[in-house]
């Protein structure tokens, strides 16, 4: 065989079998997402007609009389010409980029992917939209906004803009080292920059189909995101400042030329204290007794007693304002507790509880802070106000109200994790700890709180020995002292963060 003939053969093989495109198409529908394989040949992106038949439940047959391939769906028919780049749909002629070709040993028909919106779309009972740049094949009336991101300035501060068109509500949460943008849509049509710049390492798709992640550089400090709606577009402006100056006051203007002997001007203002107001939330109250021990001790009573001891300690030794979400035996809803904390512009929120377990032997203190990850995403998707059950000791599960869409706590999750760690360490020095002393959980009382927050389960009231102990002054003081110690450490932590 001569070389030219071999080349010709190779070329025709390539022509018939094609080469894979950069990525499969993603079919997005109410039922979910799935990849759809296509092939590139002769500059066209092609899809196997038998694949189309299987995907869309369309009957396909070669019709020699009609001189083409017929596609039939629920009695509606379109005919695709086999030798010309066109089709006939309900009496109208529709252009295609190329005619069908046969491929491979199976002699499968390959058709241009544009057949899906142009030929199948009109006879199908759902909208079919092909967005080739983003490799999306959208079936049905789904909200799939175009989401484009760009970095406007490397800075610092580093500035980036995310645009969502058509406009859609967007929720931004701050997590360790990243911002998570969650768009209220069915899917996203993403156009993202290949590289980061400045304090933004990367802007990439999130783990969920409607999320976008701004990955911050290790030297990044505070990151702010400001969503706004302008006409048909939602715009989110992201600004990232370096770690060292993130929480510092704005830099002073350069000093004016002055005689060498001039004294450094004194600082004319004292910075606002990092802790001005602390909210203590005694769990339960009124009709809601919380856990009840076998001996009749009620959670709501102990939480209030410890809260009062803690308030006295903090007020006497720190001179900080302390707000209790209830100071008597009253019923207070979770949202009212959150609102009380937010309205008082508190810097810290501590919720006090006593735990329960099916096994009477379980005992010890546990500290909870809010988690925001896949579990949070799953719970949030399940329903806005549904309950989620979390595993507890003894193999039982515990039902807790899950977080809502608007998560005030989201921006404080890192600080809250630090606070919870300090609480756990201080409690460990004074009381017995549970087998999982530090836990992340979806606790609804924490989610709407717009400040660092944690929840302490002092011990298990279902343990008979512990029930006796929790009423004692010794135990209550030990818990209050531990929490006070953690508040002191947390204040030092906040002050250290403020140093330039
Ligand atoms: Zn409780």
Short mmCIF file of C-alpha atoms and ligand atoms in Angstrom, two decimals:
data_model
loop_
_atom_site.label_atom_id
_atom_site.label_comp_id
_atom_site.label_asym_id
_atom_site.label_seq_id
_atom_site.Cartn_x
_atom_site.Cartn_y
_atom_site.Cartn_z
CA UNK A 1 0.00 0.00 0.00
CA UNK A 2 1.41 3.39 -0.95
CA UNK A 3 1.86 6.15 1.61
CA UNK A 4 -0.70 8.50 -0.01
CA UNK A 5 -3.32 5.74 0.01
CA UNK A 6 -2.55 4.96 3.64
CA UNK A 7 -2.89 8.64 4.55
CA UNK A 8 -6.13 8.85 2.66
CA UNK A 9 -7.41 5.81 4.53
CA UNK A 10 -6.33 7.29 7.85
CA UNK A 11 -7.98 10.57 7.01
CA UNK A 12 -11.24 8.88 6.11
CA UNK A 13 -11.10 6.82 9.30
CA UNK A 14 -10.66 9.99 11.31
CA UNK A 15 -13.44 11.60 9.34
CA UNK A 16 -15.78 8.76 10.15
CA UNK A 17 -14.83 8.10 13.76
CA UNK A 18 -14.06 11.67 14.64
CA UNK A 19 -12.15 12.99 17.60
CA UNK A 20 -13.59 13.68 21.00
CA UNK A 21 -14.62 17.30 21.74
CA UNK A 22 -12.96 19.12 24.63
CA UNK A 23 -15.70 17.86 26.99
CA UNK A 24 -19.00 15.99 26.70
CA UNK A 25 -22.18 18.03 26.65
CA UNK A 26 -24.05 18.12 29.95
CA UNK A 27 -27.77 17.51 29.63
CA UNK A 28 -29.56 19.47 32.36
CA UNK A 29 -33.21 18.74 33.06
CA UNK A 30 -35.63 18.58 35.99
CA UNK A 31 -34.54 14.97 36.44
CA UNK A 32 -30.91 15.91 36.92
CA UNK A 33 -27.73 16.09 34.92
CA UNK A 34 -25.99 13.60 32.69
CA UNK A 35 -23.12 13.70 30.25
CA UNK A 36 -23.89 13.30 26.53
CA UNK A 37 -21.05 12.04 24.34
CA UNK A 38 -20.40 13.81 21.07
CA UNK A 39 -17.65 13.64 18.49
CA UNK A 40 -15.85 16.20 16.34
CA UNK A 41 -15.52 15.52 12.63
CA UNK A 42 -14.98 17.87 9.72
CA UNK A 43 -15.16 20.87 12.07
CA UNK A 44 -18.64 19.87 13.22
CA UNK A 45 -19.78 18.53 16.56
CA UNK A 46 -21.86 15.41 15.93
CA UNK A 47 -24.04 13.18 18.04
CA UNK A 48 -25.12 9.62 17.23
CA UNK A 49 -28.75 9.49 16.18
CA UNK A 50 -29.36 6.29 18.18
CA UNK A 51 -28.10 8.19 21.23
CA UNK A 52 -30.67 10.92 20.51
CA UNK A 53 -33.37 8.25 20.17
CA UNK A 54 -32.49 6.74 23.55
CA UNK A 55 -32.12 10.04 25.37
CA UNK A 56 -35.34 11.61 24.17
CA UNK A 57 -37.48 8.51 23.51
CA UNK A 58 -37.69 9.42 19.86
CA UNK A 59 -38.41 6.82 17.14
CA UNK A 60 -35.82 7.06 14.34
CA UNK A 61 -35.92 5.25 11.01
CA UNK A 62 -34.43 5.51 7.56
CA UNK A 63 -37.17 6.45 5.16
CA UNK A 64 -36.09 5.85 1.57
CA UNK A 65 -39.38 7.21 0.25
CA UNK A 66 -38.97 10.48 2.09
CA UNK A 67 -35.27 10.47 1.22
CA UNK A 68 -34.16 10.95 4.76
CA UNK A 69 -34.21 10.00 8.39
CA UNK A 70 -37.50 10.44 10.19
CA UNK A 71 -37.72 11.38 13.85
CA UNK A 72 -41.10 10.74 15.44
CA UNK A 73 -42.15 11.86 18.89
CA UNK A 74 -45.76 11.42 20.08
CA UNK A 75 -47.11 11.49 16.55
CA UNK A 76 -45.09 14.53 15.47
CA UNK A 77 -42.48 13.90 12.79
CA UNK A 78 -39.43 15.65 11.35
CA UNK A 79 -37.42 14.47 8.33
CA UNK A 80 -33.65 15.00 8.13
CA UNK A 81 -32.14 14.94 4.65
CA UNK A 82 -29.28 12.43 4.32
CA UNK A 83 -27.44 14.28 1.54
CA UNK A 84 -28.12 17.93 2.28
CA UNK A 85 -27.66 20.02 5.47
CA UNK A 86 -31.35 20.52 6.12
CA UNK A 87 -34.47 19.06 7.66
CA UNK A 88 -38.20 19.44 7.29
CA UNK A 89 -40.09 20.12 10.50
CA UNK A 90 -43.88 20.47 10.35
CA UNK A 91 -43.67 21.72 6.79
CA UNK A 92 -40.87 24.17 7.43
CA UNK A 93 -37.31 23.76 6.17
CA UNK A 94 -34.65 24.08 8.83
CA UNK A 95 -30.93 24.53 8.04
CA UNK A 96 -28.28 22.42 9.72
CA UNK A 97 -24.49 22.99 9.66
CA UNK A 98 -23.87 19.68 7.87
CA UNK A 99 -25.66 16.63 6.52
CA UNK A 100 -25.73 13.37 8.54
CA UNK A 101 -22.77 11.02 8.10
CA UNK A 102 -22.37 7.31 8.67
CA UNK A 103 -19.66 6.17 11.02
CA UNK A 104 -17.81 3.06 12.15
CA UNK A 105 -18.51 -0.60 11.73
CA UNK A 106 -22.06 -0.23 13.05
CA UNK A 107 -22.75 2.33 10.34
CA UNK A 108 -24.35 4.61 12.94
CA UNK A 109 -25.79 7.86 11.73
CA UNK A 110 -24.12 10.91 13.19
CA UNK A 111 -25.96 14.24 13.04
CA UNK A 112 -24.88 17.76 14.00
CA UNK A 113 -25.75 18.59 17.63
CA UNK A 114 -27.69 21.62 16.34
CA UNK A 115 -30.33 19.08 15.32
CA UNK A 116 -31.43 18.91 18.94
CA UNK A 117 -32.76 22.48 19.30
CA UNK A 118 -33.60 23.06 15.63
CA UNK A 119 -35.24 19.80 14.57
CA UNK A 120 -36.09 17.82 17.69
CA UNK A 121 -37.03 20.92 19.71
CA UNK A 122 -40.09 21.86 17.62
CA UNK A 123 -41.59 18.34 17.81
CA UNK A 124 -40.63 17.73 21.43
CA UNK A 125 -42.81 18.77 24.35
CA UNK A 126 -40.12 20.58 26.29
CA UNK A 127 -37.82 23.40 25.30
CA UNK A 128 -34.39 22.20 24.12
CA UNK A 129 -31.62 24.74 24.30
CA UNK A 130 -28.02 24.16 23.29
CA UNK A 131 -25.33 26.39 24.75
CA UNK A 132 -22.21 25.17 23.07
CA UNK A 133 -19.64 27.52 24.69
CA UNK A 134 -20.58 26.22 28.14
CA UNK A 135 -21.34 22.67 26.88
CA UNK A 136 -24.90 22.72 28.25
CA UNK A 137 -27.93 21.06 26.72
CA UNK A 138 -30.91 22.41 28.65
CA UNK A 139 -34.17 20.46 28.42
CA UNK A 140 -37.30 22.06 29.86
CA UNK A 141 -38.00 25.50 31.27
CA UNK A 142 -35.11 25.69 33.67
CA UNK A 143 -33.49 28.76 35.10
CA UNK A 144 -29.90 28.55 33.90
CA UNK A 145 -28.43 32.04 34.13
CA UNK A 146 -25.18 32.91 32.45
CA UNK A 147 -22.63 33.51 35.21
CA UNK A 148 -19.42 35.25 34.21
CA UNK A 149 -16.56 36.22 36.47
CA UNK A 150 -13.59 38.48 35.90
CA UNK A 151 -10.79 39.87 38.01
CA UNK A 152 -10.85 43.65 37.74
CA UNK A 153 -7.72 44.47 39.73
CA UNK A 154 -4.95 42.31 41.17
CA UNK A 155 -4.50 44.92 43.90
CA UNK A 156 -4.27 44.67 46.81
CA UNK A 157 -7.09 44.98 47.40
CA UNK A 158 -7.96 42.39 44.78
CA UNK A 159 -11.28 43.13 43.10
CA UNK A 160 -13.40 40.76 41.07
CA UNK A 161 -16.88 40.95 39.59
CA UNK A 162 -19.35 38.11 39.12
CA UNK A 163 -22.32 38.84 36.86
CA UNK A 164 -25.48 36.73 36.76
CA UNK A 165 -27.78 37.21 33.76
CA UNK A 166 -30.72 37.11 33.89
CA UNK A 167 -30.69 38.41 37.45
CA UNK A 168 -31.10 35.79 40.20
CA UNK A 169 -30.89 35.94 43.99
CA UNK A 170 -27.41 35.08 45.19
CA UNK A 171 -26.30 34.13 48.69
CA UNK A 172 -22.67 34.62 49.67
CA UNK A 173 -21.06 32.77 52.56
CA UNK A 174 -17.54 33.22 53.85
CA UNK A 175 -15.69 30.06 54.67
CA UNK A 176 -12.11 29.30 55.56
CA UNK A 177 -10.05 30.52 52.64
CA UNK A 178 -12.92 30.97 50.25
CA UNK A 179 -16.19 32.66 49.38
CA UNK A 180 -19.08 30.48 48.33
CA UNK A 181 -21.66 32.03 46.00
CA UNK A 182 -24.94 30.16 45.83
CA UNK A 183 -27.25 31.23 43.03
CA UNK A 184 -30.99 30.59 43.25
CA UNK A 185 -31.28 28.77 39.90
CA UNK A 186 -31.57 25.26 38.46
CA UNK A 187 -28.08 25.24 36.98
CA UNK A 188 -25.38 27.72 36.04
CA UNK A 189 -23.91 28.51 32.67
CA UNK A 190 -20.40 29.40 33.80
CA UNK A 191 -17.82 31.57 32.09
CA UNK A 192 -14.88 31.77 34.47
CA UNK A 193 -11.37 33.18 34.11
CA UNK A 194 -8.66 30.54 33.67
CA UNK A 195 -6.39 32.05 36.29
CA UNK A 196 -6.59 34.00 39.49
CA UNK A 197 -4.70 37.19 40.28
CA UNK A 198 -3.54 38.98 43.39
CA UNK A 199 -5.26 37.58 46.49
CA UNK A 200 -7.67 35.40 44.47
CA UNK A 201 -6.12 32.08 43.52
CA UNK A 202 -8.99 30.86 41.39
CA UNK A 203 -12.68 31.28 40.63
CA UNK A 204 -14.08 27.82 40.01
CA UNK A 205 -17.38 25.89 39.95
CA UNK A 206 -18.54 24.73 43.40
CA UNK A 207 -19.38 21.18 44.42
CA UNK A 208 -23.06 21.86 43.75
CA UNK A 209 -24.32 22.74 40.26
CA UNK A 210 -25.55 26.14 41.45
CA UNK A 211 -22.49 27.24 43.37
CA UNK A 212 -19.35 29.13 42.54
CA UNK A 213 -16.23 29.31 44.69
CA UNK A 214 -13.78 32.20 44.97
CA UNK A 215 -10.61 30.56 46.28
CA UNK A 216 -8.55 33.02 48.29
CA UNK A 217 -4.79 33.16 48.42
CA UNK A 218 -3.08 32.16 51.68
CA UNK A 219 -2.05 35.77 52.24
CA UNK A 220 -5.64 36.99 51.89
CA UNK A 221 -7.36 38.57 54.87
CA UNK A 222 -10.93 39.79 54.84
CA UNK A 223 -13.05 39.10 51.78
CA UNK A 224 -16.22 41.05 51.17
CA UNK A 225 -18.88 40.42 48.58
CA UNK A 226 -21.55 42.95 47.74
CA UNK A 227 -24.42 41.71 45.59
CA UNK A 228 -26.52 44.31 43.76
CA UNK A 229 -29.11 44.17 41.04
CA UNK A 230 -28.83 46.43 38.04
CA UNK A 231 -31.52 45.94 35.42
CA UNK A 232 -31.51 42.36 34.22
CA UNK A 233 -28.18 41.51 35.82
CA UNK A 234 -27.16 40.62 39.36
CA UNK A 235 -23.66 41.81 40.07
CA UNK A 236 -21.48 40.66 42.95
CA UNK A 237 -18.42 42.79 43.60
CA UNK A 238 -15.78 40.91 45.57
CA UNK A 239 -13.01 42.71 47.40
CA UNK A 240 -10.16 40.92 49.14
CA UNK A 241 -7.68 42.67 51.40
CA UNK A 242 -4.35 41.23 52.62
CA UNK A 243 -4.33 39.41 55.95
CA UNK A 244 -2.05 41.80 57.79
CA UNK A 245 -4.22 44.86 57.30
CA UNK A 246 -7.57 43.16 57.03
CA UNK A 247 -8.99 44.37 60.32
CA UNK A 248 -6.70 47.30 60.91
CA UNK A 249 -7.88 50.88 60.69
CA UNK A 250 -7.25 52.49 57.30
CA UNK A 251 -3.61 53.48 56.80
CA UNK A 252 -2.70 56.95 57.92
CA UNK A 253 -1.95 59.47 55.18
CA UNK A 254 1.76 59.93 54.51
CA UNK A 255 3.25 62.39 56.97
CA UNK A 256 3.65 65.95 55.72
CA UNK A 257 7.20 67.21 55.44
CA UNK A 258 8.16 68.41 58.91
CA UNK A 259 11.20 69.48 60.87
CA UNK A 260 13.31 66.54 61.95
CA UNK A 261 12.65 67.31 65.57
CA UNK A 262 8.84 67.15 65.23
CA UNK A 263 7.25 64.73 67.66
CA UNK A 264 5.09 61.86 66.43
CA UNK A 265 1.48 63.02 66.81
CA UNK A 266 -0.42 61.09 69.49
CA UNK A 267 -3.16 58.68 68.51
CA UNK A 268 -6.30 60.71 68.93
CA UNK A 269 -8.82 57.94 69.31
CA UNK A 270 -9.06 54.71 71.24
CA UNK A 271 -10.28 51.75 69.17
CA UNK A 272 -13.70 50.29 69.99
CA UNK A 273 -13.33 47.37 72.43
CA UNK A 274 -13.50 44.03 70.62
CA UNK A 275 -16.06 42.77 73.16
CA UNK A 276 -18.76 45.22 74.20
CA UNK A 277 -21.83 43.01 74.48
CA UNK A 278 -22.21 39.29 75.10
CA UNK A 279 -25.49 37.43 74.72
CA UNK A 280 -26.07 34.39 76.92
CA UNK A 281 -28.93 32.18 75.82
CA UNK A 282 -30.33 29.91 78.54
CA UNK A 283 -31.87 27.08 76.50
CA UNK A 284 -35.62 26.39 76.62
CA UNK A 285 -37.97 28.02 79.21
CA UNK A 286 -41.69 28.31 79.95
CA UNK A 287 -43.70 25.60 78.21
CA UNK A 288 -40.51 24.21 76.71
CA UNK A 289 -38.81 22.40 79.58
CA UNK A 290 -36.04 20.85 77.49
CA UNK A 291 -34.62 17.59 78.77
CA UNK A 292 -36.10 16.26 82.01
CA UNK A 293 -34.05 14.01 84.27
CA UNK A 294 -35.47 10.92 86.01
CA UNK A 295 -35.37 12.84 89.29
CA UNK A 296 -37.44 15.70 87.87
CA UNK A 297 -34.64 18.19 87.17
CA UNK A 298 -35.50 20.29 84.13
CA UNK A 299 -32.99 21.56 81.59
CA UNK A 300 -34.64 25.00 81.41
CA UNK A 301 -34.01 25.58 85.12
CA UNK A 302 -30.30 24.63 85.10
CA UNK A 303 -29.54 26.61 81.93
CA UNK A 304 -30.99 29.76 83.55
CA UNK A 305 -29.07 29.24 86.78
CA UNK A 306 -25.75 28.81 84.99
CA UNK A 307 -26.50 31.76 82.68
CA UNK A 308 -27.03 34.01 85.69
CA UNK A 309 -23.77 32.86 87.30
CA UNK A 310 -21.92 33.48 84.06
CA UNK A 311 -23.47 36.92 83.65
CA UNK A 312 -22.38 37.90 87.18
CA UNK A 313 -18.80 36.73 86.45
CA UNK A 314 -18.51 38.56 83.15
CA UNK A 315 -20.08 41.79 84.36
CA UNK A 316 -17.96 41.90 87.51
CA UNK A 317 -14.62 40.97 85.97
CA UNK A 318 -14.82 42.25 82.39
CA UNK A 319 -17.13 45.24 82.60
CA UNK A 320 -18.87 44.00 79.46
CA UNK A 321 -22.60 44.31 78.89
CA UNK A 322 -24.35 40.94 79.18
CA UNK A 323 -27.79 40.31 77.68
CA UNK A 324 -29.78 37.20 78.57
CA UNK A 325 -32.28 36.00 75.98
CA UNK A 326 -34.53 35.24 78.97
CA UNK A 327 -34.07 36.07 82.63
CA UNK A 328 -37.03 34.11 83.95
CA UNK A 329 -39.05 31.00 83.20
CA UNK A 330 -40.53 32.20 79.91
CA UNK A 331 -41.13 30.57 76.54
CA UNK A 332 -38.84 32.21 73.97
CA UNK A 333 -38.76 31.03 70.35
CA UNK A 334 -35.48 30.34 68.56
CA UNK A 335 -36.01 33.25 66.18
CA UNK A 336 -36.69 35.59 69.09
CA UNK A 337 -33.43 34.52 70.71
CA UNK A 338 -31.57 35.19 67.46
CA UNK A 339 -33.32 38.54 67.04
CA UNK A 340 -32.48 39.56 70.60
CA UNK A 341 -28.82 38.84 69.95
CA UNK A 342 -28.74 40.63 66.61
CA UNK A 343 -30.71 43.63 67.87
CA UNK A 344 -28.33 44.11 70.77
CA UNK A 345 -25.43 44.18 68.28
CA UNK A 346 -23.65 41.65 70.46
CA UNK A 347 -20.09 40.49 69.78
CA UNK A 348 -20.57 36.96 71.10
CA UNK A 349 -23.45 34.51 71.48
CA UNK A 350 -23.37 31.57 73.90
CA UNK A 351 -26.25 29.12 74.09
CA UNK A 352 -26.46 26.86 77.16
CA UNK A 353 -28.10 23.43 77.16
CA UNK A 354 -28.13 20.01 78.78
CA UNK A 355 -28.11 16.92 76.59
CA UNK A 356 -30.08 13.68 76.49
CA UNK A 357 -29.14 10.19 75.32
CA UNK A 358 -31.01 6.89 75.16
CA UNK A 359 -28.20 5.21 77.12
CA UNK A 360 -28.26 6.30 80.78
CA UNK A 361 -24.49 5.92 81.13
CA UNK A 362 -23.64 8.68 78.65
CA UNK A 363 -22.23 11.82 80.31
CA UNK A 364 -19.95 14.77 79.74
CA UNK A 365 -19.84 18.22 78.20
CA UNK A 366 -19.90 18.93 74.47
CA UNK A 367 -19.43 22.12 72.49
CA UNK A 368 -21.14 22.77 69.15
CA UNK A 369 -20.54 25.30 66.44
CA UNK A 370 -22.22 25.71 63.08
CA UNK A 371 -21.02 23.70 60.14
CA UNK A 372 -21.41 24.78 56.57
CA UNK A 373 -20.47 22.09 54.12
CA UNK A 374 -22.03 19.41 51.97
CA UNK A 375 -24.28 18.35 54.81
CA UNK A 376 -25.46 21.91 55.16
CA UNK A 377 -26.03 22.09 51.44
CA UNK A 378 -28.01 18.86 51.46
CA UNK A 379 -30.11 19.97 54.38
CA UNK A 380 -30.72 23.34 52.85
CA UNK A 381 -31.82 21.75 49.60
CA UNK A 382 -34.14 19.36 51.41
CA UNK A 383 -36.24 22.21 52.71
CA UNK A 384 -35.89 25.61 54.20
CA UNK A 385 -37.45 24.80 57.53
CA UNK A 386 -37.54 21.01 57.66
CA UNK A 387 -35.83 19.16 60.42
CA UNK A 388 -32.70 17.12 59.90
CA UNK A 389 -31.70 14.26 62.12
CA UNK A 390 -28.18 14.07 63.41
CA UNK A 391 -26.51 11.00 64.89
CA UNK A 392 -26.03 11.04 68.65
CA UNK A 393 -24.31 8.67 71.03
CA UNK A 394 -25.90 5.29 71.47
CA UNK A 395 -26.77 5.05 67.77
CA UNK A 396 -29.88 7.17 68.11
CA UNK A 397 -30.58 10.20 65.97
CA UNK A 398 -31.60 13.60 67.08
CA UNK A 399 -33.85 15.95 65.23
CA UNK A 400 -32.79 19.52 64.90
CA UNK A 401 -34.26 22.37 62.90
CA UNK A 402 -31.99 23.08 60.00
CA UNK A 403 -30.56 26.27 58.75
CA UNK A 404 -32.41 28.58 56.43
CA UNK A 405 -31.32 30.24 53.24
CA UNK A 406 -30.26 33.45 54.91
CA UNK A 407 -27.43 32.44 57.13
CA UNK A 408 -26.22 35.35 59.18
CA UNK A 409 -23.82 33.03 60.98
CA UNK A 410 -22.08 32.03 57.76
CA UNK A 411 -19.63 34.91 57.84
CA UNK A 412 -18.60 34.04 61.39
CA UNK A 413 -18.03 30.29 61.06
CA UNK A 414 -14.27 30.57 61.33
CA UNK A 415 -14.39 32.76 64.43
CA UNK A 416 -17.05 30.49 65.91
CA UNK A 417 -14.83 27.45 65.38
CA UNK A 418 -12.03 29.22 67.28
CA UNK A 419 -14.46 30.14 70.07
CA UNK A 420 -15.78 26.56 70.29
CA UNK A 421 -12.23 25.20 70.49
CA UNK A 422 -11.46 27.52 73.38
CA UNK A 423 -14.68 26.55 75.17
CA UNK A 424 -13.82 22.89 74.79
CA UNK A 425 -10.31 23.40 76.22
CA UNK A 426 -11.52 25.46 79.16
CA UNK A 427 -14.35 23.06 79.98
CA UNK A 428 -11.94 20.13 79.83
CA UNK A 429 -9.97 21.72 82.68
CA UNK A 430 -13.01 21.90 84.95
CA UNK A 431 -15.61 19.25 84.05
CA UNK A 432 -15.88 15.81 82.47
CA UNK A 433 -16.08 15.88 78.69
CA UNK A 434 -18.26 13.73 76.46
CA UNK A 435 -16.82 11.29 73.96
CA UNK A 436 -17.21 13.86 71.12
CA UNK A 437 -16.38 17.04 73.00
CA UNK A 438 -16.20 19.35 69.98
CA UNK A 439 -18.71 19.04 67.19
CA UNK A 440 -19.91 20.89 64.16
CA UNK A 441 -23.65 20.71 63.67
CA UNK A 442 -26.61 22.37 62.06
CA UNK A 443 -28.10 24.08 65.07
CA UNK A 444 -30.82 26.45 64.13
CA UNK A 445 -30.40 28.73 67.14
CA UNK A 446 -26.88 29.51 65.85
CA UNK A 447 -27.62 30.01 62.17
CA UNK A 448 -29.27 33.39 62.21
CA UNK A 449 -26.91 34.88 64.76
CA UNK A 450 -24.80 37.60 63.22
CA UNK A 451 -21.77 37.19 65.52
CA UNK A 452 -19.39 34.44 66.63
CA UNK A 453 -21.51 31.83 68.40
CA UNK A 454 -21.33 28.44 70.07
CA UNK A 455 -23.58 26.12 72.00
CA UNK A 456 -22.53 24.29 75.17
CA UNK A 457 -24.21 21.08 76.29
CA UNK A 458 -23.03 21.02 79.91
CA UNK A 459 -23.61 17.29 80.41
CA UNK A 460 -26.35 14.67 79.99
CA UNK A 461 -29.39 15.10 82.20
CA UNK A 462 -30.42 11.53 81.35
CA UNK A 463 -27.49 10.31 83.48
CA UNK A 464 -28.72 9.86 87.06
CA UNK A 465 -25.38 10.81 88.63
CA UNK A 466 -25.09 13.91 86.51
CA UNK A 467 -28.64 14.96 87.31
CA UNK A 468 -27.66 15.24 90.96
CA UNK A 469 -24.49 17.12 90.14
CA UNK A 470 -25.93 19.76 87.80
CA UNK A 471 -27.98 21.22 90.65
CA UNK A 472 -24.86 21.79 92.75
CA UNK A 473 -23.21 25.16 93.09
CA UNK A 474 -19.87 23.46 92.47
CA UNK A 475 -20.87 22.16 89.03
CA UNK A 476 -22.61 25.35 87.98
CA UNK A 477 -19.64 27.47 89.01
CA UNK A 478 -17.23 25.12 87.23
CA UNK A 479 -19.17 25.51 83.97
CA UNK A 480 -19.49 29.28 84.38
CA UNK A 481 -15.75 29.60 85.16
CA UNK A 482 -14.85 27.52 82.11
CA UNK A 483 -16.99 29.62 79.79
CA UNK A 484 -15.65 32.81 81.35
CA UNK A 485 -12.11 31.56 80.71
CA UNK A 486 -12.96 30.94 77.08
CA UNK A 487 -14.48 34.42 76.74
CA UNK A 488 -11.23 35.94 78.08
CA UNK A 489 -9.15 33.95 75.60
CA UNK A 490 -11.48 34.78 72.74
CA UNK A 491 -11.24 38.48 73.56
CA UNK A 492 -7.43 38.21 73.43
CA UNK A 493 -7.75 36.41 70.10
CA UNK A 494 -9.90 39.22 68.65
CA UNK A 495 -7.48 41.84 69.94
CA UNK A 496 -4.54 40.00 68.36
CA UNK A 497 -6.38 39.92 65.03
CA UNK A 498 -6.84 43.66 65.22
CA UNK A 499 -3.09 44.37 65.51
CA UNK A 500 -1.64 45.58 62.23
ZN1 LIG B 1 -31.55 21.93 75.06
#
